[in-house]
CSV table of C-alpha atoms in Angstrom, one decimal:
chain,number,residue,atom,x,y,z
A,7,MET,CA,-61.7,87.8,70.5
A,8,ASP,CA,-61.2,87.3,73.9
A,9,ALA,CA,-59.7,83.8,74.1
A,10,LEU,CA,-58.0,81.1,71.3
A,11,THR,CA,-56.6,77.7,72.2
A,12,LYS,CA,-53.0,77.1,72.2
A,13,GLY,CA,-53.0,75.1,68.9
A,14,GLY,CA,-56.3,77.4,67.5
A,15,GLY,CA,-58.9,75.0,67.8
A,16,ARG,CA,-60.9,77.0,69.5
A,17,ALA,CA,-62.6,80.8,70.2
A,18,THR,CA,-63.9,82.2,72.5
A,19,GLU,CA,-66.1,85.6,72.8
A,20,VAL,CA,-67.8,86.5,76.0
A,21,GLU,CA,-69.9,90.0,74.9
A,22,ARG,CA,-72.4,90.6,78.0
A,23,SER,CA,-73.6,94.3,76.9
A,24,GLY,CA,-77.0,92.2,75.4
A,25,SER,CA,-77.0,94.2,72.7
A,26,THR,CA,-77.5,93.2,68.8
A,27,ALA,CA,-75.1,95.2,66.9
A,28,ARG,CA,-72.4,94.1,69.4
A,29,LEU,CA,-73.2,90.3,69.7
A,30,ASN,CA,-73.4,90.9,65.7
A,31,ALA,CA,-69.2,91.9,65.7
A,32,ALA,CA,-68.3,89.2,68.4
A,33,ALA,CA,-69.9,86.8,65.8
A,34,ARG,CA,-67.8,88.4,62.9
A,35,ARG,CA,-65.1,88.4,65.0
A,36,LEU,CA,-65.7,84.3,65.4
A,37,LYS,CA,-65.8,83.8,61.6
A,38,LYS,CA,-62.6,85.3,61.0
A,39,SER,CA,-60.6,83.8,63.8
A,40,GLY,CA,-60.9,80.7,61.3
A,41,ALA,CA,-61.5,78.0,64.3
A,42,PRO,CA,-63.0,75.1,63.7
A,43,GLN,CA,-65.4,75.4,67.3
A,44,ARG,CA,-66.8,78.7,67.7
A,45,VAL,CA,-67.7,79.8,71.3
A,46,LEU,CA,-69.7,82.9,72.0
A,47,GLN,CA,-70.8,83.2,76.3
A,48,VAL,CA,-73.5,85.3,76.9
A,49,PRO,CA,-76.1,86.1,80.2
A,50,GLN,CA,-78.5,83.7,79.8
A,51,LYS,CA,-81.2,86.4,79.0
A,52,ASP,CA,-79.6,87.1,75.9
A,53,MET,CA,-78.8,83.6,74.3
A,54,GLY,CA,-81.2,83.6,71.8
A,55,ALA,CA,-80.3,86.6,70.4
A,56,ALA,CA,-76.9,85.8,70.1
A,57,VAL,CA,-78.2,82.3,68.4
A,58,THR,CA,-79.8,84.6,66.2
A,59,ALA,CA,-76.3,86.8,65.4
A,60,MET,CA,-74.3,84.1,65.0
A,61,ARG,CA,-77.0,82.4,62.3
A,62,LYS,CA,-77.1,86.2,60.8
A,63,ALA,CA,-72.9,86.0,60.6
A,64,GLY,CA,-73.6,82.7,58.6
A,65,ILE,CA,-71.8,80.3,61.7
A,66,GLY,CA,-71.8,77.0,63.5
A,67,GLY,CA,-70.4,77.0,67.3
A,68,THR,CA,-71.6,77.1,70.5
A,69,VAL,CA,-73.6,79.8,72.2
A,70,LYS,CA,-73.1,79.4,76.4
A,71,ASN,CA,-74.2,81.4,79.4
A,72,MET,CA,-72.1,83.3,81.2
A,73,GLY,CA,-72.1,80.2,84.2
A,74,GLY,CA,-71.2,77.3,81.7
A,75,THR,CA,-73.8,75.6,83.1
A,76,LYS,CA,-76.4,75.9,79.8
A,77,HIS,CA,-75.0,75.7,76.5
A,78,TRP,CA,-77.3,75.6,73.0
A,79,ARG,CA,-75.5,74.1,69.7
A,80,VAL,CA,-75.8,76.5,66.5
A,81,ARG,CA,-75.9,75.0,63.5
A,82,PRO,CA,-75.0,77.3,60.2
A,83,LEU,CA,-77.7,77.7,57.4
A,84,LYS,CA,-77.9,75.6,54.3
A,85,LYS,CA,-77.5,78.0,51.5
């Protein structure tokens, strides 16, 4: 985990590689954090793959590009 706010409310994970395996691992780390707000920050070209990784991990949150100019909300899939 790259950052966790002082109160534990927001967990941020930065993954620059774009590798599917690493994105999946980052999403699992966010899930394990237990924070109610989860942010996965990736290069803009990898935002689609990051959304897929978060859905695969079964978590909701936000996917942001590295500059913070774009963000996509991810809702967890209902089971």
